[in-house]
Coordinates of C-alpha atoms in Angstrom, one line a residue:
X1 CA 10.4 -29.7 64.7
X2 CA 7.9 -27.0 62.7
X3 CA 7.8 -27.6 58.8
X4 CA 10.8 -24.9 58.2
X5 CA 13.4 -27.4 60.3
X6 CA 11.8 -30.3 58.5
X7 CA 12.7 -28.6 55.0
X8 CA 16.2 -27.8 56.1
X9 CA 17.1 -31.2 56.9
X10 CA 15.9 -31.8 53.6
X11 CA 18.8 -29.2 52.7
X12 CA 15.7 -27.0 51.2
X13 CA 15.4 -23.4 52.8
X14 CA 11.8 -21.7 52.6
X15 CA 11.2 -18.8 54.8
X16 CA 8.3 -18.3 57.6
X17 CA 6.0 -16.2 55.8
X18 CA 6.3 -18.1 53.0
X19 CA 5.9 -21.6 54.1
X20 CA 2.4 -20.0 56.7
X21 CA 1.0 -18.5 53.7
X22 CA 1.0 -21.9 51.4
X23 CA -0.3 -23.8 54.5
X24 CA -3.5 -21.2 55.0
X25 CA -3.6 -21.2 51.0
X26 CA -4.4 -24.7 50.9
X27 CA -6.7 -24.6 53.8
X28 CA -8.8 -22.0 52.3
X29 CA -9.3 -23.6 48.9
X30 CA -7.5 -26.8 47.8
X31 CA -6.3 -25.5 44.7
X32 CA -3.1 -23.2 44.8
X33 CA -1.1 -22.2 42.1
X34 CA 3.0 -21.1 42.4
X35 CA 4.6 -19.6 39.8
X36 CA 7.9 -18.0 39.0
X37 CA 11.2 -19.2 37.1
X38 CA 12.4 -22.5 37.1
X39 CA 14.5 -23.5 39.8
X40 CA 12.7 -21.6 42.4
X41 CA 11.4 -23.9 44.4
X42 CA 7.7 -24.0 43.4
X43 CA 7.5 -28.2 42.8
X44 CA 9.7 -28.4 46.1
X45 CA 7.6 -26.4 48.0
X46 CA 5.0 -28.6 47.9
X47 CA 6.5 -31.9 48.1
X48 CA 8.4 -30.7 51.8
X49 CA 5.0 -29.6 52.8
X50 CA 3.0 -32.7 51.9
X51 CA 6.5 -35.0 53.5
X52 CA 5.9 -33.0 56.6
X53 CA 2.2 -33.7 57.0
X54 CA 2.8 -36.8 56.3
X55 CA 5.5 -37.5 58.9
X56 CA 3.9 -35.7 61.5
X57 CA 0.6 -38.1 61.0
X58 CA 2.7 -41.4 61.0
X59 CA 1.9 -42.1 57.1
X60 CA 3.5 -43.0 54.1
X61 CA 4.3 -39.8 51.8
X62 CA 4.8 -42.2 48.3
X63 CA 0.9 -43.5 49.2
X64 CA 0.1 -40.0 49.7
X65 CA 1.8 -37.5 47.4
X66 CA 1.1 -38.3 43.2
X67 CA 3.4 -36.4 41.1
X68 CA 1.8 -35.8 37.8
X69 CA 4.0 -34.1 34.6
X70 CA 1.6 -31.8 32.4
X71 CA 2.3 -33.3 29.1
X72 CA 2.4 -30.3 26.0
X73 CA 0.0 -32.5 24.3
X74 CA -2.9 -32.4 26.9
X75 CA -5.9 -32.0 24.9
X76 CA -8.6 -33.5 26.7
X77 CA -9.9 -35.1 30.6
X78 CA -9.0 -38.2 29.7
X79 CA -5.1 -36.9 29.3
X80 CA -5.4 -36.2 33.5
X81 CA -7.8 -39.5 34.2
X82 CA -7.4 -41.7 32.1
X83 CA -9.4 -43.0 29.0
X84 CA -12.2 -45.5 27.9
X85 CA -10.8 -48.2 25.5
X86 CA -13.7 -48.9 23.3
X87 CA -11.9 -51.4 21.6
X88 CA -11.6 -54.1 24.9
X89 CA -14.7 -52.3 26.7
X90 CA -12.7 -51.1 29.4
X91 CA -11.9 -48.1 31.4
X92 CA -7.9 -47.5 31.4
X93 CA -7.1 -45.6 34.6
X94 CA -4.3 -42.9 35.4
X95 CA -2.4 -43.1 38.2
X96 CA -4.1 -39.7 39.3
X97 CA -7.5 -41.6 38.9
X98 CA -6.4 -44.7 41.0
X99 CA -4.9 -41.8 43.5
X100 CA -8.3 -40.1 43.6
X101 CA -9.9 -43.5 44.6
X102 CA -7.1 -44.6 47.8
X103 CA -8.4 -40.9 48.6
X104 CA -12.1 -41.4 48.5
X105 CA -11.8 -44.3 50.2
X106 CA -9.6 -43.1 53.1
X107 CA -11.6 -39.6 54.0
X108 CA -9.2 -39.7 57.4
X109 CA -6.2 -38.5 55.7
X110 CA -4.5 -36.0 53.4
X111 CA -3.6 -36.7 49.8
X112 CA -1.8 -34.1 47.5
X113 CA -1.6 -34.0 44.1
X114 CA 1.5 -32.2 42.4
X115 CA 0.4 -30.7 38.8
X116 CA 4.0 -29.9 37.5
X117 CA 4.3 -26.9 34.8
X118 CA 0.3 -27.4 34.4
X119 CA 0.4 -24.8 32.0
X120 CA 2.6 -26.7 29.1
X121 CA -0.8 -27.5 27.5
X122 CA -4.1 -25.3 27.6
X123 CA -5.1 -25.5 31.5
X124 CA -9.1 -25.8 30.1
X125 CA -8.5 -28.2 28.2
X126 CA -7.5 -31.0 30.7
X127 CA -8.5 -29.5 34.1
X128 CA -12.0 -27.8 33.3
X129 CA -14.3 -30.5 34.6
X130 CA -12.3 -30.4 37.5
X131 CA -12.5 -26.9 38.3
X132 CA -16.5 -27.3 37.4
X133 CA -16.8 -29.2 40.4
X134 CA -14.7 -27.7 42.7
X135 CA -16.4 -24.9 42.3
X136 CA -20.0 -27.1 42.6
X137 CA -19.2 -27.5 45.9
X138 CA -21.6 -25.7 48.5
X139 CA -22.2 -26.1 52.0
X140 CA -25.3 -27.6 53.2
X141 CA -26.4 -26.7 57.0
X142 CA -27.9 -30.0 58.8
X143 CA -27.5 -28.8 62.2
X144 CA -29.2 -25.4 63.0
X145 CA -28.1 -25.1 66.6
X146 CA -26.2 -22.0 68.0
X147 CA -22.6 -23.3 69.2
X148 CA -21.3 -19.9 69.3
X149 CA -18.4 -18.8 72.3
X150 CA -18.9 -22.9 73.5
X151 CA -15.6 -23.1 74.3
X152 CA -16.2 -20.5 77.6
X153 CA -19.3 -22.7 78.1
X154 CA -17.9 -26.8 77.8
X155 CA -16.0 -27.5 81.0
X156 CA -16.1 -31.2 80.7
X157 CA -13.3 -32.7 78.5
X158 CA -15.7 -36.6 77.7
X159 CA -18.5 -37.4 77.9
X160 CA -19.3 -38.9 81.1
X161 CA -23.2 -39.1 81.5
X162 CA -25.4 -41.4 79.7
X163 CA -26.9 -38.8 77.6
X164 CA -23.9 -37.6 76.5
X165 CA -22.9 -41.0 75.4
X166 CA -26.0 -41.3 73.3
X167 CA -25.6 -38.5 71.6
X168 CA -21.8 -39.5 70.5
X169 CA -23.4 -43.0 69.2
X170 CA -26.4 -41.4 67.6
X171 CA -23.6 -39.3 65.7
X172 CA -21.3 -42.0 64.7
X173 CA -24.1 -43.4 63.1
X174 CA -24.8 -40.7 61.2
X175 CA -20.6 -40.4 60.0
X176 CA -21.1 -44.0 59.4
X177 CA -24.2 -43.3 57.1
X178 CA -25.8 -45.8 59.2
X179 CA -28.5 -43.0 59.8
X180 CA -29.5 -39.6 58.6
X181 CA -30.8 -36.4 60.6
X182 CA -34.4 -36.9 59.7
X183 CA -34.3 -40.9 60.3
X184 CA -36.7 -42.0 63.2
X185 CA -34.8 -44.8 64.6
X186 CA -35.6 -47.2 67.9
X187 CA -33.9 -46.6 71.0
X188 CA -32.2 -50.1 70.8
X189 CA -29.8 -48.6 67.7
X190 CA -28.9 -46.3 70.7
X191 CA -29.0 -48.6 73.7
X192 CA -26.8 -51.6 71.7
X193 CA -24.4 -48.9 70.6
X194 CA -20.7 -49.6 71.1
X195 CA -20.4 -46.2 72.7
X196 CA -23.1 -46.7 75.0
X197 CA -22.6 -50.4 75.7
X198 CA -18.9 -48.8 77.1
X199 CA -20.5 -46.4 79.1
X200 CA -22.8 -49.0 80.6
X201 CA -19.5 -51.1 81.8
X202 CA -18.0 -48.3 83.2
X203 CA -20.3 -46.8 84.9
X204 CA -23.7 -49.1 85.9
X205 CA -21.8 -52.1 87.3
X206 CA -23.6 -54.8 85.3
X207 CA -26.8 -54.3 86.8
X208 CA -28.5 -55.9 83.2
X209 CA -32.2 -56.3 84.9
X210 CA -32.4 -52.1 85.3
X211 CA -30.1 -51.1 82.7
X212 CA -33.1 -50.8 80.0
X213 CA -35.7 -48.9 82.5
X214 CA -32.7 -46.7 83.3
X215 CA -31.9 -46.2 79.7
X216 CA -35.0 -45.0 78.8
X217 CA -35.7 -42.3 82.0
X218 CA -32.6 -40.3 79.7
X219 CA -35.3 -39.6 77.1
X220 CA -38.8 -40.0 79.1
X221 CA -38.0 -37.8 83.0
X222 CA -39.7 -34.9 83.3
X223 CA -39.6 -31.7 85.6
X224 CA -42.3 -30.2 87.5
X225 CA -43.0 -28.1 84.6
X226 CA -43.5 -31.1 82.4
X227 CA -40.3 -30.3 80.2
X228 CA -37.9 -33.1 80.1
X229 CA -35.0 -33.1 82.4
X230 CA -32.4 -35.0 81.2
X231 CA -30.3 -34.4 77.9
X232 CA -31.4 -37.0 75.9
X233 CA -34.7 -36.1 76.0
X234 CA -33.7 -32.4 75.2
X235 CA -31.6 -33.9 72.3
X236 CA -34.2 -36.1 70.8
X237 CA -38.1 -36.4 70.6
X238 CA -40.4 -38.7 70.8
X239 CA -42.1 -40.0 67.5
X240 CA -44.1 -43.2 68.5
X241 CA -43.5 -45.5 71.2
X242 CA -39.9 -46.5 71.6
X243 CA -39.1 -44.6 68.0
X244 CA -37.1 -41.0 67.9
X245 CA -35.5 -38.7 66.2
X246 CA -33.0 -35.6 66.4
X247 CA -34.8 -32.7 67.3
X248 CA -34.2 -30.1 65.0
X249 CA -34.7 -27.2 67.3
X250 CA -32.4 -26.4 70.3
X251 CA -33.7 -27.0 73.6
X252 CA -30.7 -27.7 75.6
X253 CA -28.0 -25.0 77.5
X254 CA -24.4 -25.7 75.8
X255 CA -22.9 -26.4 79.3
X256 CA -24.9 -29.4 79.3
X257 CA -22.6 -30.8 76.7
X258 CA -18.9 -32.1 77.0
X259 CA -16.1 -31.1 74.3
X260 CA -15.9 -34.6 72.6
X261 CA -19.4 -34.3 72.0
X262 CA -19.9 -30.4 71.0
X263 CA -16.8 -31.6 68.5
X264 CA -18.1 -34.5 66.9
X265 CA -21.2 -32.4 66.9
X266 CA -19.6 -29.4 64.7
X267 CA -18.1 -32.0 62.2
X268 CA -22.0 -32.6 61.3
X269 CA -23.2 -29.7 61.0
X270 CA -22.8 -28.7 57.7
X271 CA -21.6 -30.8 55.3
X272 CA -20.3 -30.6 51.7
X273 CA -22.0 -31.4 48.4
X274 CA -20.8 -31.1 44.9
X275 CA -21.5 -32.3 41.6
X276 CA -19.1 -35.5 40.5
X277 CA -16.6 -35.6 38.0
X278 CA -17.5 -37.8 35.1
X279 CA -14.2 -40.3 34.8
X280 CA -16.0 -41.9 31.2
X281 CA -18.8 -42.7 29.4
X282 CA -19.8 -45.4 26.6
X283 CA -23.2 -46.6 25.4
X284 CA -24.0 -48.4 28.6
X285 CA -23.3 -45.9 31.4
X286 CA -21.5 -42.7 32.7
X287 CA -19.1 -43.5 35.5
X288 CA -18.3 -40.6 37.8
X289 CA -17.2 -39.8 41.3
X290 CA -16.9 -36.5 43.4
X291 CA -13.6 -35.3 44.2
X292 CA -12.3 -36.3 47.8
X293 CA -12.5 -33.7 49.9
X294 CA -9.3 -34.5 51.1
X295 CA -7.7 -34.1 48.2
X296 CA -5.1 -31.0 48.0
X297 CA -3.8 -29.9 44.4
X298 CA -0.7 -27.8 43.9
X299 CA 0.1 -26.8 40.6
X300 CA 3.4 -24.7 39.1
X301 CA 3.9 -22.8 36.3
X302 CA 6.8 -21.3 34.4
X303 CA 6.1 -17.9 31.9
X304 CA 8.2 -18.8 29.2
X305 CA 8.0 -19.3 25.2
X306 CA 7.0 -23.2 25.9
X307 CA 4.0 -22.5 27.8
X308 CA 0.3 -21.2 27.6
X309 CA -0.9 -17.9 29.7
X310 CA -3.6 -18.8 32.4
X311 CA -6.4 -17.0 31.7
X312 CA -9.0 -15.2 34.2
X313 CA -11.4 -18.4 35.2
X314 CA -8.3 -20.3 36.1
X315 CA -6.5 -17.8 38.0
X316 CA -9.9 -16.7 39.6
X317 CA -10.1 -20.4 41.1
X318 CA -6.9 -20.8 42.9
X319 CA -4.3 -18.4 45.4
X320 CA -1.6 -17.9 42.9
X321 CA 1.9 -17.5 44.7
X322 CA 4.9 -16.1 43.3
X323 CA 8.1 -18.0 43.9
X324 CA 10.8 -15.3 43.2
X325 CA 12.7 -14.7 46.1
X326 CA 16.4 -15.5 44.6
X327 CA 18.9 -14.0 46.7
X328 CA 22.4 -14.6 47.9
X329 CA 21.1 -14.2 51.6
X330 CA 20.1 -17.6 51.2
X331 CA 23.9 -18.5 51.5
X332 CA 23.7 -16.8 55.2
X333 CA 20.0 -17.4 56.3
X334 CA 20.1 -21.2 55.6
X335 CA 19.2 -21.8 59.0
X336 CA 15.6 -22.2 61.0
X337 CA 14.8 -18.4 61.7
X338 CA 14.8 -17.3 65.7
X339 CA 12.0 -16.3 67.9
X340 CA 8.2 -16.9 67.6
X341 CA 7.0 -18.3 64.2
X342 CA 3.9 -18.3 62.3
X343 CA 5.0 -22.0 61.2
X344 CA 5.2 -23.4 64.9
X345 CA 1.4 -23.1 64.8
X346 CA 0.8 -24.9 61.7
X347 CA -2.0 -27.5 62.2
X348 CA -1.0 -30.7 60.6
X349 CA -3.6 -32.8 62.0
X350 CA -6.1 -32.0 58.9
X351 CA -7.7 -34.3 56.8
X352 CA -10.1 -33.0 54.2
X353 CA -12.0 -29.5 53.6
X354 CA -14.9 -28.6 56.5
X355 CA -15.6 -25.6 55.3
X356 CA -15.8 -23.4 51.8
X357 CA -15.6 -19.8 51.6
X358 CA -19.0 -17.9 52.4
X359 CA -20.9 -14.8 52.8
X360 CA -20.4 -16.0 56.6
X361 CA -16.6 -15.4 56.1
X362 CA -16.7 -11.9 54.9
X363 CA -19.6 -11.3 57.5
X364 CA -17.4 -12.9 60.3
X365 CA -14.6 -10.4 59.2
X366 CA -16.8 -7.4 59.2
X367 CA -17.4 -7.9 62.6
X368 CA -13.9 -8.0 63.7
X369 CA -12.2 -5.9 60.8
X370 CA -14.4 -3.4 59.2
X371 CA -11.7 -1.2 58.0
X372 CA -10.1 -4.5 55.8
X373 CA -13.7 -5.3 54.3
X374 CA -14.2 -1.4 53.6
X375 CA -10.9 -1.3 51.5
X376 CA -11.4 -4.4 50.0
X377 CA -14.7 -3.3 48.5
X378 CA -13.8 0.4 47.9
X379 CA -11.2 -1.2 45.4
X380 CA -13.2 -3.4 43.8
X381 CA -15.8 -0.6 43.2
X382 CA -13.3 0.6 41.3
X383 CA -12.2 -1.9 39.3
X384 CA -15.7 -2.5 38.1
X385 CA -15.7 -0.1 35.3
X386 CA -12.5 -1.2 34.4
X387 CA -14.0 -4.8 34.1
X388 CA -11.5 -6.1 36.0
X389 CA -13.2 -6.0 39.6
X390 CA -13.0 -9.6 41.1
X391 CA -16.3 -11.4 42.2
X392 CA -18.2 -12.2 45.1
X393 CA -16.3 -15.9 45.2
X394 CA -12.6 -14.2 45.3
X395 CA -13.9 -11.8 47.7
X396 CA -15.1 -14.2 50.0
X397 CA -12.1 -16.8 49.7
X398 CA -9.6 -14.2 50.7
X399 CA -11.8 -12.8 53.8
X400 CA -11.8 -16.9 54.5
X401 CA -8.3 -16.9 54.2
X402 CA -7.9 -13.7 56.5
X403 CA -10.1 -15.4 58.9
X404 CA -8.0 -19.0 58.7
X405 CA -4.4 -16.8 58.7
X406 CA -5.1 -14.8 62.3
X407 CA -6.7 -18.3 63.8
X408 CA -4.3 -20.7 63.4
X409 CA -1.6 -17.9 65.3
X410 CA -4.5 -16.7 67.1
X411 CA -3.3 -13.1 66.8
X412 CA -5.7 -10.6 64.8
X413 CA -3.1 -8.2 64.5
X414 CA -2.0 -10.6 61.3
X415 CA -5.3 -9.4 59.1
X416 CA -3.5 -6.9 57.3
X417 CA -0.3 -8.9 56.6
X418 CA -2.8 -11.8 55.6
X419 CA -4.5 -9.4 53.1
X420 CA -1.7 -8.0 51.8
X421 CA -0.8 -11.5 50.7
X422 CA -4.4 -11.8 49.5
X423 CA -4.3 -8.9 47.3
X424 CA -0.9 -9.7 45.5
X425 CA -2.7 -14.0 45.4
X426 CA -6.4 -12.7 44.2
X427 CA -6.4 -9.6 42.9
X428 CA -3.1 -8.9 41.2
X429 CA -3.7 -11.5 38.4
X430 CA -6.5 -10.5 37.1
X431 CA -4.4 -6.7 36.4
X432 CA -3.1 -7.9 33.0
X433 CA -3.3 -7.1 29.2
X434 CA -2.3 -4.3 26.7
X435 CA -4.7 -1.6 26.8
X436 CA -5.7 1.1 29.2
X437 CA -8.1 -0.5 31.5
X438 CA -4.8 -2.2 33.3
X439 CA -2.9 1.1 33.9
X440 CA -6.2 3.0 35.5
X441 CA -6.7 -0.6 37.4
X442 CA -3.2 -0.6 38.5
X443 CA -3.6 3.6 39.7
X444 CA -7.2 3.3 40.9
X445 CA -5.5 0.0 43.3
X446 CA -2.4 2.0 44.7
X447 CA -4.4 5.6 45.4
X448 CA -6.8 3.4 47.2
X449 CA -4.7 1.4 49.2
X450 CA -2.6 4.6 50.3
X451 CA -5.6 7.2 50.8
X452 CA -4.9 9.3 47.6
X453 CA -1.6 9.8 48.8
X454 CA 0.2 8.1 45.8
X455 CA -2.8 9.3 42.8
X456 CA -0.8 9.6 40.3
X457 CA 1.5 7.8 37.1
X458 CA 4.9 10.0 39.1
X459 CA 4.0 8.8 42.2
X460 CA 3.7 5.3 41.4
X461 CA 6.8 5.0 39.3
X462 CA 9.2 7.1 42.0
X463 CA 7.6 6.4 45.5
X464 CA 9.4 3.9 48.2
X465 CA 6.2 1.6 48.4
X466 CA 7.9 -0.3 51.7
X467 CA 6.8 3.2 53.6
X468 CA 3.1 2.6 53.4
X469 CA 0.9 -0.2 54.6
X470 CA 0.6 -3.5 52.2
X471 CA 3.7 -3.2 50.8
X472 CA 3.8 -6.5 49.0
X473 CA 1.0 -5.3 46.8
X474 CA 2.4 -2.2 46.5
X475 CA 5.7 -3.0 45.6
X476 CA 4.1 -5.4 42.7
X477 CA 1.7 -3.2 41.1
X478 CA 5.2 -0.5 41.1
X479 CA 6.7 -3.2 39.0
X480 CA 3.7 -4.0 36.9
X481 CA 3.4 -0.2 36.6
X482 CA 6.9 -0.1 35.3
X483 CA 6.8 -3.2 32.7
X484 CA 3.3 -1.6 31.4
X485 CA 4.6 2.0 30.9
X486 CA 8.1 0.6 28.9
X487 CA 6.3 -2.2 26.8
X488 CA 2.4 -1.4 26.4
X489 CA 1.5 -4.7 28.1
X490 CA 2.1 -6.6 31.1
X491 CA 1.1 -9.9 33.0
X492 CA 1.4 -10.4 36.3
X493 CA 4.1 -13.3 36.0
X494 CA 6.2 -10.6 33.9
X495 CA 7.7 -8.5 36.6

């Protein structure tokens, strides 16, 4: 069953592109935003999503989900974390806080936090530090070997030679923090290995007196040429006697290597760092911790009289997702849609964030779409004497989500759907205010996206916006267009 059957035995209906796009939201950044009138479905949304992921990995939603009320009185950190009670020396925890630590401490699996109506109190003033470190977080390279188009090179499903089986114990050691890249280790911390020990049962029928010589000729044989000759020894080099170390430089062929192991070797590659969030401090110390990275916020937001606006450095920091699509169809659609779906390829097998939004991404998407990155920079040049161009991050988190939207269906004809989403989630919000700068934004944007076809106020009041390419973004800069030329203002949540 794909997440749009699971929601409907839940008697909730969500459509395919809908339920796809919050999935890929989420797996571009872990922050998303939905807004749109109450009763739409936004806090619903997200607690189907996280009951499916949850089901299909065998665990317990209520130990994974934490639904947490914005309060209108949310002034400070402390209202989200919890606060320091000076009185009794002690740290008094939120439920969010003791969440965020069952997170940390379970890195294999997903938790999701709901923010409900976030936006009752000032966003800034609770959820700053938080989006400070979210946006600390950078990717650090630790393996600087080319795996590139491996998959057409790995035959072998596991590992099956010795040297393959070091390799997969030398790297659980390094998951386990057990050792680093740079740590020279001896080759017993190889040779005693679970892993290996396995391998040795399996395969060297107990012969204990040469086990250890044999051991040894995967690091030490050579060729003719004097090169070694075995894996291991291409893998790792020789420091002293009986001590190595992970060579740094790539002296192996990839077909040397079997999937298991090219696998576990991609998950250390790169990894995350990131500046922790301080939880308290008092005279003695500063307790902090860094956000899991498999920890998934969702927060909603109404538009109303009761709440605050979101300004530019929030909205710049999550996909924002309108949830507006109220219609009596429902009454007759109400069932799981036919044919192919974008959900049936949903990946819930995911645990926590491998990779951040790069250069890389928009590079990757140059390659492959040039005609997408060419619009999306011909509009932001713009935008930039407007002051409302977007920056190098939002650029490069929607070319990641492009890139994460067309693999997961493995279909690249998706890109300009995927950016058309993009544009309404990235660049739409930031359109807002009551002065001119948002009406030549909002003109510049549509004469861009239609090739000066539609370039002027006429044409974008009057035209039939579902004609031309990205007509989601179309059709909301019409009715942005619309609100701003019968009020003088507009927000994007408006219209």
């Amino acid at each position: 069953m794909n997440i749009q059957g699971h929601c409907l035995d839940k008697n909730f209906y969500f459509d395919d592109d809908t339920l796809y796009n919050f999935h890929c939201c989420l797996q571009t950044k872990p922050f998303t935003i939905l807004y749109g009138p109450s009763g739409t479905g936004k806090s619903k949304i997200a607690e189907l999503y996280a009951d499916f992921i949850c089901d299909k990995n065998g665990l317990d939603l209520n130990k994974h989900l934490c639904f947490v009320p914005v309060r209108p009185n949310w002034t400070a950190p402390s209202d989200l974390m919890g606060f320091y009670d000076y009185l009794n020396d002690r740290f008094v925890p939120s439920d969010f806080y003791n969440f965020m630590v069952k997170a940390e401490a379970d890195e294999k699996n997903p938790y999701f936090l709901i923010l409900d109506e976030m936006n009752l109190s000032v966003v800034e003033h609770y959820f700053s530090d938080f989006l400070a470190c979210i946006e600390s977080r950078r990717l650090i390279r630790q393996v600087e070997h080319d795996f590139e188009d491996w998959q057409n090179q790995v035959t072998t499903q596991t590992h099956s030679t010795l040297s393959q089986a070091t390799i997969l114990a030398f790297i659980d050691l390094i998951e386990k923090e057990e050792l680093s890249l740079t740590d020279s280790f001896p080759l017993a911390a190889l040779r005693d290995h679970e892993i290996v020990v396995a391998w040795k049962d399996s395969n060297f029928g107990g012969q204990e007196t040469s086990w250890t010589p044999q051991f040894r000729t995967e690091f030490n044989q050579k060729d003719t040429a004097g090169n070694n000759s075995r894996l291991a020894g291409k893998f790792f080099e020789n420091v002293s006697s009986g001590i190595y170390r992970f060579k740094q430089q790539q002296s192996y062929a990839l077909n040397e290597l079997s999937v298991d192991v090219v696998e576990r070797l991609l998950n250390i590659q790169a990894k995350i760092e990131q500046h922790p969030l301080e939880i308290y401090k008092n005279s003695n110390e500063v307790k902090s911790m860094p956000i899991p990275l498999n920890l998934y916020i969702i927060g909603t937001i109404n538009m109303d009289e009761s709440t605050h606006a979101l300004s530019s450095k929030v909205l710049d920091r999550a996909n924002t997702i309108e949830m507006n699509n109220i219609s009596r169809d429902i009454l007759n659609t109400q069932v799981v849609q036919d044919g192919t779906l974008k959900v049936d390829n949903l990946n819930h097998t995911f645990s926590k964030i491998k990779t951040l939004p790069t250069i890389n991404s928009a590079k990757a998407l140059n390659q492959n779409k040039p005609e997408l990155i060419e619009l999306i920079y011909s509009i932001n040049d713009g935008l930039n004497q407007y002051r409302t161009n977007m920056g190098h991050r939002s650029i490069f988190e929607i070319t990641h989500y492009i890139n994460n939207y067309i693999a997961e269906c493995g279909d690249e004809s998706l890109a300009e759907e995927a950016l058309d989403l993009q544009f309404c989630q990235k660049l739409i919000p930031k359109l807002m205010g009551a002065d001119e700068r948002v009406e030549l934004s909002i003109l510049h944007t549509v004469s861009t996206i239609t090739s000066g076809e539609l370039n002027n106020s006429d044409h974008v009041l009057t035209a039939d916006m579902s004609q031309h390419s990205y007509p989601k973004t179309l059709n909301k800069l019409q009715r942005m267009y619309k609100y701003y030329t019968q009020n003088g203002f507009v927000n994007f949540a408006n219209v």
